[in-house]
Amino acid sequence: PVQVRDPFSKPPVSQLKKTGETFLQDGPCFEVAPKLAKCRECRWTHSQRSKNMPNIFCRFYAFRRLRYTKNGQLAIAGFSDPHRDAAEEDLKLWLPQTDCPPPDLDVDMTKFLLMQVGDHFCDLLEQEKEAVSIHLADDKTIAWKRVVQGVREMCDVCETTLFNFHWACGKCGFVVCIDCYKVRLCTHPKLVNDLELLNALIWSCDINNNCFQLVGASV
């Protein structure tokens, strides 16, 4: 059986302050790190949060990493790394379950399924290769966002569901899919007459301000 690891498990604060070791943000910004940059949801006032809490979820929960500086202050320490932070139970979402394959999946059915979805998977792979090539930020590290129960990742521009590469603002958590990133990258808002397209191009974050983090698949 796979041993489930608690991603939020960390040494005592006293030890973290001595070592400077990074740890995963385990709560909303306004509670865990009120003096650091807050995500879009945590910037709401207390009354706004109380009224809308069922629809609010911290963008940096289980995603942003923190650390203590030498003077004991909290600081941002990047985001989850798929090579370092993904545990065995996380990898199970991406890998075939060879120890217990579906009983009705014979060779013919396998070939049929590959014929139906193979081209689509290849298209997704090419899209992700392109995403890496057009990523503007100086930091080319690809972050990883683990699955959070009950949370559906969506593009803040077009509201499509996200399951592959996308971008997240490291300052506020604004999330953008590959298609919207490409459109914004290639089009200047001042040259657009179509109102719907213009709304899609005007973001709360500047694509050129080096704050967007490329994020790998969470599912």
PDB file of C-alpha atoms in Angstrom:
ATOM      1  CA  PRO A   1       0.000   0.000   0.000  1.00  0.00           C
ATOM      2  CA  VAL A   2       1.107   3.550  -0.750  1.00  0.00           C
ATOM      3  CA  GLN A   3       2.128   5.449   2.360  1.00  0.00           C
ATOM      4  CA  VAL A   4       0.250   8.744   2.389  1.00  0.00           C
ATOM      5  CA  ARG A   5       2.508  11.657   3.257  1.00  0.00           C
ATOM      6  CA  ASP A   6       1.191  14.847   4.790  1.00  0.00           C
ATOM      7  CA  PRO A   7       2.413  17.637   2.450  1.00  0.00           C
ATOM      8  CA  PHE A   8       2.027  20.176   5.265  1.00  0.00           C
ATOM      9  CA  SER A   9       4.179  18.274   7.732  1.00  0.00           C
ATOM     10  CA  LYS A  10       7.071  20.454   8.867  1.00  0.00           C
ATOM     11  CA  PRO A  11       9.493  20.873  11.784  1.00  0.00           C
ATOM     12  CA  PRO A  12       8.671  23.224  14.687  1.00  0.00           C
ATOM     13  CA  VAL A  13       8.837  26.961  13.950  1.00  0.00           C
ATOM     14  CA  SER A  14      11.894  27.311  16.182  1.00  0.00           C
ATOM     15  CA  GLN A  15      13.776  24.840  13.994  1.00  0.00           C
ATOM     16  CA  LEU A  16      12.543  26.434  10.757  1.00  0.00           C
ATOM     17  CA  LYS A  17      13.876  29.798  11.933  1.00  0.00           C
ATOM     18  CA  LYS A  18      17.301  28.282  12.558  1.00  0.00           C
ATOM     19  CA  THR A  19      17.598  26.305   9.329  1.00  0.00           C
ATOM     20  CA  GLY A  20      15.758  28.550   6.861  1.00  0.00           C
ATOM     21  CA  GLU A  21      14.127  25.404   5.459  1.00  0.00           C
ATOM     22  CA  THR A  22      11.177  26.047   3.138  1.00  0.00           C
ATOM     23  CA  PHE A  23       7.671  24.774   3.830  1.00  0.00           C
ATOM     24  CA  LEU A  24       4.310  24.712   2.083  1.00  0.00           C
ATOM     25  CA  GLN A  25       1.723  27.417   2.773  1.00  0.00           C
ATOM     26  CA  ASP A  26      -0.952  25.557   4.738  1.00  0.00           C
ATOM     27  CA  GLY A  27      -3.650  28.208   5.044  1.00  0.00           C
ATOM     28  CA  PRO A  28      -4.992  31.430   3.501  1.00  0.00           C
ATOM     29  CA  CYS A  29      -2.576  34.329   3.041  1.00  0.00           C
ATOM     30  CA  PHE A  30      -4.367  36.614   5.500  1.00  0.00           C
ATOM     31  CA  GLU A  31      -3.842  34.045   8.280  1.00  0.00           C
ATOM     32  CA  VAL A  32      -0.503  32.413   7.473  1.00  0.00           C
ATOM     33  CA  ALA A  33       1.424  35.309   5.937  1.00  0.00           C
ATOM     34  CA  PRO A  34      -0.520  38.579   6.362  1.00  0.00           C
ATOM     35  CA  LYS A  35       2.568  40.746   5.735  1.00  0.00           C
ATOM     36  CA  LEU A  36       3.465  39.067   2.429  1.00  0.00           C
ATOM     37  CA  ALA A  37       1.850  39.502  -0.979  1.00  0.00           C
ATOM     38  CA  LYS A  38      -1.713  38.192  -0.751  1.00  0.00           C
ATOM     39  CA  CYS A  39      -3.541  36.355  -3.504  1.00  0.00           C
ATOM     40  CA  ARG A  40      -6.608  37.817  -5.221  1.00  0.00           C
ATOM     41  CA  GLU A  41      -9.024  36.051  -2.881  1.00  0.00           C
ATOM     42  CA  CYS A  42      -7.223  36.898   0.353  1.00  0.00           C
ATOM     43  CA  ARG A  43      -7.106  40.609  -0.510  1.00  0.00           C
ATOM     44  CA  TRP A  44     -10.830  40.837   0.181  1.00  0.00           C
ATOM     45  CA  THR A  45     -11.885  42.562   3.401  1.00  0.00           C
ATOM     46  CA  HIS A  46     -13.098  40.501   6.344  1.00  0.00           C
ATOM     47  CA  SER A  47     -16.747  41.382   5.621  1.00  0.00           C
ATOM     48  CA  GLN A  48     -16.358  40.447   1.945  1.00  0.00           C
ATOM     49  CA  ARG A  49     -14.794  37.115   2.885  1.00  0.00           C
ATOM     50  CA  SER A  50     -17.552  36.358   5.396  1.00  0.00           C
ATOM     51  CA  LYS A  51     -20.228  37.044   2.781  1.00  0.00           C
ATOM     52  CA  ASN A  52     -18.573  35.126  -0.058  1.00  0.00           C
ATOM     53  CA  MET A  53     -16.503  32.454   1.707  1.00  0.00           C
ATOM     54  CA  PRO A  54     -18.226  29.469  -0.016  1.00  0.00           C
ATOM     55  CA  ASN A  55     -16.858  30.762  -3.334  1.00  0.00           C
ATOM     56  CA  ILE A  56     -13.427  31.849  -2.120  1.00  0.00           C
ATOM     57  CA  PHE A  57     -10.311  29.733  -1.960  1.00  0.00           C
ATOM     58  CA  CYS A  58      -6.768  30.975  -1.368  1.00  0.00           C
ATOM     59  CA  ARG A  59      -4.777  30.801  -4.623  1.00  0.00           C
ATOM     60  CA  PHE A  60      -1.507  30.053  -2.814  1.00  0.00           C
ATOM     61  CA  TYR A  61      -2.796  27.335  -0.468  1.00  0.00           C
ATOM     62  CA  ALA A  62      -0.760  24.128  -0.965  1.00  0.00           C
ATOM     63  CA  PHE A  63       1.151  25.908  -3.762  1.00  0.00           C
ATOM     64  CA  ARG A  64       3.425  28.678  -2.470  1.00  0.00           C
ATOM     65  CA  ARG A  65       6.462  27.843  -0.344  1.00  0.00           C
ATOM     66  CA  LEU A  66       7.604  30.024   2.555  1.00  0.00           C
ATOM     67  CA  ARG A  67      10.682  30.291   4.763  1.00  0.00           C
ATOM     68  CA  TYR A  68      11.969  32.282   7.718  1.00  0.00           C
ATOM     69  CA  THR A  69      14.742  34.810   7.142  1.00  0.00           C
ATOM     70  CA  LYS A  70      17.712  35.251   9.502  1.00  0.00           C
ATOM     71  CA  ASN A  71      15.801  37.916  11.425  1.00  0.00           C
ATOM     72  CA  GLY A  72      12.814  35.605  11.893  1.00  0.00           C
ATOM     73  CA  GLN A  73      10.510  37.153   9.303  1.00  0.00           C
ATOM     74  CA  LEU A  74       8.444  35.115   6.857  1.00  0.00           C
ATOM     75  CA  ALA A  75       9.510  35.339   3.206  1.00  0.00           C
ATOM     76  CA  ILE A  76       8.297  33.856  -0.069  1.00  0.00           C
ATOM     77  CA  ALA A  77      10.433  30.924  -1.236  1.00  0.00           C
ATOM     78  CA  GLY A  78       8.973  30.072  -4.626  1.00  0.00           C
ATOM     79  CA  PHE A  79       6.413  27.406  -5.420  1.00  0.00           C
ATOM     80  CA  SER A  80       6.031  23.634  -5.296  1.00  0.00           C
ATOM     81  CA  ASP A  81       8.476  21.684  -7.448  1.00  0.00           C
ATOM     82  CA  PRO A  82       7.167  18.532  -9.194  1.00  0.00           C
ATOM     83  CA  HIS A  83      10.558  16.817  -8.876  1.00  0.00           C
ATOM     84  CA  ARG A  84      11.008  17.595  -5.185  1.00  0.00           C
ATOM     85  CA  ASP A  85       7.537  17.923  -3.700  1.00  0.00           C
ATOM     86  CA  ALA A  86       5.386  15.351  -5.502  1.00  0.00           C
ATOM     87  CA  ALA A  87       4.949  12.264  -3.322  1.00  0.00           C
ATOM     88  CA  GLU A  88       4.155   8.735  -4.481  1.00  0.00           C
ATOM     89  CA  GLU A  89       0.425   9.250  -3.964  1.00  0.00           C
ATOM     90  CA  ASP A  90       0.566  12.400  -6.131  1.00  0.00           C
ATOM     91  CA  LEU A  91       2.390  10.593  -8.930  1.00  0.00           C
ATOM     92  CA  LYS A  92      -0.319   7.923  -9.014  1.00  0.00           C
ATOM     93  CA  LEU A  93      -2.566  10.457 -10.770  1.00  0.00           C
ATOM     94  CA  TRP A  94      -0.136  10.661 -13.694  1.00  0.00           C
ATOM     95  CA  LEU A  95       1.130   7.088 -13.999  1.00  0.00           C
ATOM     96  CA  PRO A  96      -0.535   3.853 -15.194  1.00  0.00           C
ATOM     97  CA  GLN A  97      -1.637   1.488 -12.447  1.00  0.00           C
ATOM     98  CA  THR A  98       0.195  -1.615 -13.645  1.00  0.00           C
ATOM     99  CA  ASP A  99      -0.452  -3.491 -10.396  1.00  0.00           C
ATOM    100  CA  CYS A 100      -4.244  -3.382 -10.840  1.00  0.00           C
ATOM    101  CA  PRO A 101      -5.214  -2.775 -14.497  1.00  0.00           C
ATOM    102  CA  PRO A 102      -8.944  -2.593 -15.385  1.00  0.00           C
ATOM    103  CA  PRO A 103     -10.212  -6.159 -15.867  1.00  0.00           C
ATOM    104  CA  ASP A 104     -12.115  -5.322 -19.071  1.00  0.00           C
ATOM    105  CA  LEU A 105      -9.195  -3.546 -20.787  1.00  0.00           C
ATOM    106  CA  ASP A 106      -8.039  -6.082 -23.364  1.00  0.00           C
ATOM    107  CA  VAL A 107      -5.719  -5.488 -26.348  1.00  0.00           C
ATOM    108  CA  ASP A 108      -8.534  -4.588 -28.753  1.00  0.00           C
ATOM    109  CA  MET A 109     -10.089  -2.080 -26.367  1.00  0.00           C
ATOM    110  CA  THR A 110      -6.660  -0.584 -25.667  1.00  0.00           C
ATOM    111  CA  LYS A 111      -6.028  -0.061 -29.386  1.00  0.00           C
ATOM    112  CA  PHE A 112      -9.487   1.467 -29.815  1.00  0.00           C
ATOM    113  CA  LEU A 113      -8.943   3.951 -26.970  1.00  0.00           C
ATOM    114  CA  LEU A 114      -5.521   4.942 -28.297  1.00  0.00           C
ATOM    115  CA  MET A 115      -7.017   5.571 -31.743  1.00  0.00           C
ATOM    116  CA  GLN A 116      -9.660   7.844 -30.202  1.00  0.00           C
ATOM    117  CA  VAL A 117      -7.465   9.906 -27.898  1.00  0.00           C
ATOM    118  CA  GLY A 118      -3.920   9.487 -29.232  1.00  0.00           C
ATOM    119  CA  ASP A 119      -3.986  12.521 -31.537  1.00  0.00           C
ATOM    120  CA  HIS A 120      -5.482  14.699 -28.800  1.00  0.00           C
ATOM    121  CA  PHE A 121      -2.732  13.738 -26.376  1.00  0.00           C
ATOM    122  CA  CYS A 122      -0.105  14.539 -29.015  1.00  0.00           C
ATOM    123  CA  ASP A 123      -1.731  17.952 -29.553  1.00  0.00           C
ATOM    124  CA  LEU A 124      -1.599  18.621 -25.805  1.00  0.00           C
ATOM    125  CA  LEU A 125       2.065  17.674 -25.721  1.00  0.00           C
ATOM    126  CA  GLU A 126       2.855  20.091 -28.552  1.00  0.00           C
ATOM    127  CA  GLN A 127       0.899  22.852 -26.776  1.00  0.00           C
ATOM    128  CA  GLU A 128       2.939  22.335 -23.629  1.00  0.00           C
ATOM    129  CA  LYS A 129       6.199  22.407 -25.574  1.00  0.00           C
ATOM    130  CA  GLU A 130       5.063  25.705 -27.090  1.00  0.00           C
ATOM    131  CA  ALA A 131       4.137  27.047 -23.644  1.00  0.00           C
ATOM    132  CA  VAL A 132       7.688  26.447 -22.448  1.00  0.00           C
ATOM    133  CA  SER A 133       9.102  28.195 -25.525  1.00  0.00           C
ATOM    134  CA  ILE A 134       6.955  31.358 -25.206  1.00  0.00           C
ATOM    135  CA  HIS A 135       7.287  31.717 -21.416  1.00  0.00           C
ATOM    136  CA  LEU A 136       8.475  35.305 -20.832  1.00  0.00           C
ATOM    137  CA  ALA A 137       9.714  35.287 -17.237  1.00  0.00           C
ATOM    138  CA  ASP A 138      13.439  35.117 -16.496  1.00  0.00           C
ATOM    139  CA  ASP A 139      12.811  32.188 -14.153  1.00  0.00           C
ATOM    140  CA  LYS A 140      12.117  29.225 -16.448  1.00  0.00           C
ATOM    141  CA  THR A 141      11.350  26.831 -13.590  1.00  0.00           C
ATOM    142  CA  ILE A 142       8.071  24.964 -14.052  1.00  0.00           C
ATOM    143  CA  ALA A 143       6.112  24.937 -10.806  1.00  0.00           C
ATOM    144  CA  TRP A 144       3.620  22.289  -9.762  1.00  0.00           C
ATOM    145  CA  LYS A 145       0.196  22.753  -8.206  1.00  0.00           C
ATOM    146  CA  ARG A 146      -1.116  19.707  -6.362  1.00  0.00           C
ATOM    147  CA  VAL A 147      -4.747  18.674  -6.530  1.00  0.00           C
ATOM    148  CA  VAL A 148      -6.842  20.224  -3.747  1.00  0.00           C
ATOM    149  CA  GLN A 149     -10.087  18.445  -2.905  1.00  0.00           C
ATOM    150  CA  GLY A 150     -13.133  20.423  -4.053  1.00  0.00           C
ATOM    151  CA  VAL A 151     -11.176  23.066  -5.991  1.00  0.00           C
ATOM    152  CA  ARG A 152     -11.575  23.412  -9.757  1.00  0.00           C
ATOM    153  CA  GLU A 153      -8.708  25.246 -11.443  1.00  0.00           C
ATOM    154  CA  MET A 154     -10.013  27.753 -14.010  1.00  0.00           C
ATOM    155  CA  CYS A 155      -8.527  30.412 -16.277  1.00  0.00           C
ATOM    156  CA  ASP A 156      -9.356  33.861 -14.879  1.00  0.00           C
ATOM    157  CA  VAL A 157      -9.772  35.215 -18.418  1.00  0.00           C
ATOM    158  CA  CYS A 158     -11.934  32.680 -20.278  1.00  0.00           C
ATOM    159  CA  GLU A 159     -13.018  30.444 -17.355  1.00  0.00           C
ATOM    160  CA  THR A 160     -11.949  27.224 -19.055  1.00  0.00           C
ATOM    161  CA  THR A 161     -11.001  24.329 -16.774  1.00  0.00           C
ATOM    162  CA  LEU A 162      -7.236  23.878 -16.435  1.00  0.00           C
ATOM    163  CA  PHE A 163      -5.589  20.474 -16.442  1.00  0.00           C
ATOM    164  CA  ASN A 164      -2.361  21.107 -18.385  1.00  0.00           C
ATOM    165  CA  PHE A 165       0.327  23.822 -18.460  1.00  0.00           C
ATOM    166  CA  HIS A 166      -0.845  27.335 -17.581  1.00  0.00           C
ATOM    167  CA  TRP A 167       0.475  30.510 -15.958  1.00  0.00           C
ATOM    168  CA  ALA A 168      -0.066  31.895 -12.466  1.00  0.00           C
ATOM    169  CA  CYS A 169       0.971  35.324 -11.218  1.00  0.00           C
ATOM    170  CA  GLY A 170       3.416  34.869  -8.360  1.00  0.00           C
ATOM    171  CA  LYS A 171       2.134  38.058  -6.707  1.00  0.00           C
ATOM    172  CA  CYS A 172      -1.655  37.594  -6.763  1.00  0.00           C
ATOM    173  CA  GLY A 173      -2.395  34.131  -8.165  1.00  0.00           C
ATOM    174  CA  PHE A 174      -4.121  35.377 -11.348  1.00  0.00           C
ATOM    175  CA  VAL A 175      -4.326  32.262 -13.573  1.00  0.00           C
ATOM    176  CA  VAL A 176      -4.186  32.167 -17.379  1.00  0.00           C
ATOM    177  CA  CYS A 177      -4.540  29.275 -19.839  1.00  0.00           C
ATOM    178  CA  ILE A 178      -2.203  28.723 -22.796  1.00  0.00           C
ATOM    179  CA  ASP A 179      -4.613  30.168 -25.379  1.00  0.00           C
ATOM    180  CA  CYS A 180      -5.282  33.391 -23.440  1.00  0.00           C
ATOM    181  CA  TYR A 181      -1.576  33.860 -22.725  1.00  0.00           C
ATOM    182  CA  LYS A 182      -0.784  33.527 -26.439  1.00  0.00           C
ATOM    183  CA  VAL A 183      -3.530  35.985 -27.442  1.00  0.00           C
ATOM    184  CA  ARG A 184      -2.348  38.558 -24.883  1.00  0.00           C
ATOM    185  CA  LEU A 185       1.254  38.021 -25.932  1.00  0.00           C
ATOM    186  CA  CYS A 186       0.517  38.715 -29.601  1.00  0.00           C
ATOM    187  CA  THR A 187      -2.133  41.451 -29.353  1.00  0.00           C
ATOM    188  CA  HIS A 188      -1.921  44.984 -27.988  1.00  0.00           C
ATOM    189  CA  PRO A 189      -5.171  46.161 -26.320  1.00  0.00           C
ATOM    190  CA  LYS A 190      -4.943  49.602 -27.970  1.00  0.00           C
ATOM    191  CA  LEU A 191      -5.253  47.985 -31.409  1.00  0.00           C
ATOM    192  CA  VAL A 192      -8.453  46.047 -30.602  1.00  0.00           C
ATOM    193  CA  ASN A 193     -11.959  47.293 -31.451  1.00  0.00           C
ATOM    194  CA  ASP A 194     -13.931  44.201 -30.384  1.00  0.00           C
ATOM    195  CA  LEU A 195     -15.194  44.774 -26.803  1.00  0.00           C
ATOM    196  CA  GLU A 196     -15.284  41.084 -25.838  1.00  0.00           C
ATOM    197  CA  LEU A 197     -11.720  40.549 -27.025  1.00  0.00           C
ATOM    198  CA  LEU A 198     -10.622  43.780 -25.349  1.00  0.00           C
ATOM    199  CA  ASN A 199     -12.015  42.569 -22.011  1.00  0.00           C
ATOM    200  CA  ALA A 200     -10.044  39.359 -22.441  1.00  0.00           C
ATOM    201  CA  LEU A 201      -6.857  41.324 -23.058  1.00  0.00           C
ATOM    202  CA  ILE A 202      -7.101  43.667 -20.071  1.00  0.00           C
ATOM    203  CA  TRP A 203      -5.759  41.701 -17.113  1.00  0.00           C
ATOM    204  CA  SER A 204      -5.180  42.738 -13.534  1.00  0.00           C
ATOM    205  CA  CYS A 205      -1.536  41.686 -14.051  1.00  0.00           C
ATOM    206  CA  ASP A 206       0.970  42.860 -16.645  1.00  0.00           C
ATOM    207  CA  ILE A 207       2.213  39.961 -18.764  1.00  0.00           C
ATOM    208  CA  ASN A 208       5.575  41.707 -19.133  1.00  0.00           C
ATOM    209  CA  ASN A 209       6.289  42.354 -15.445  1.00  0.00           C
ATOM    210  CA  ASN A 210       8.141  39.048 -14.962  1.00  0.00           C
ATOM    211  CA  CYS A 211       5.755  37.816 -12.259  1.00  0.00           C
ATOM    212  CA  PHE A 212       4.061  34.990 -14.170  1.00  0.00           C
ATOM    213  CA  GLN A 213       5.071  31.478 -13.173  1.00  0.00           C
ATOM    214  CA  LEU A 214       4.640  28.580 -15.600  1.00  0.00           C
ATOM    215  CA  VAL A 215       2.688  25.849 -13.809  1.00  0.00           C
ATOM    216  CA  GLY A 216       2.648  22.178 -14.761  1.00  0.00           C
ATOM    217  CA  ALA A 217      -0.378  19.900 -14.770  1.00  0.00           C
ATOM    218  CA  SER A 218      -2.135  19.362 -11.449  1.00  0.00           C
ATOM    219  CA  VAL A 219      -4.158  16.349 -12.585  1.00  0.00           C
TER     220      VAL A 219
END
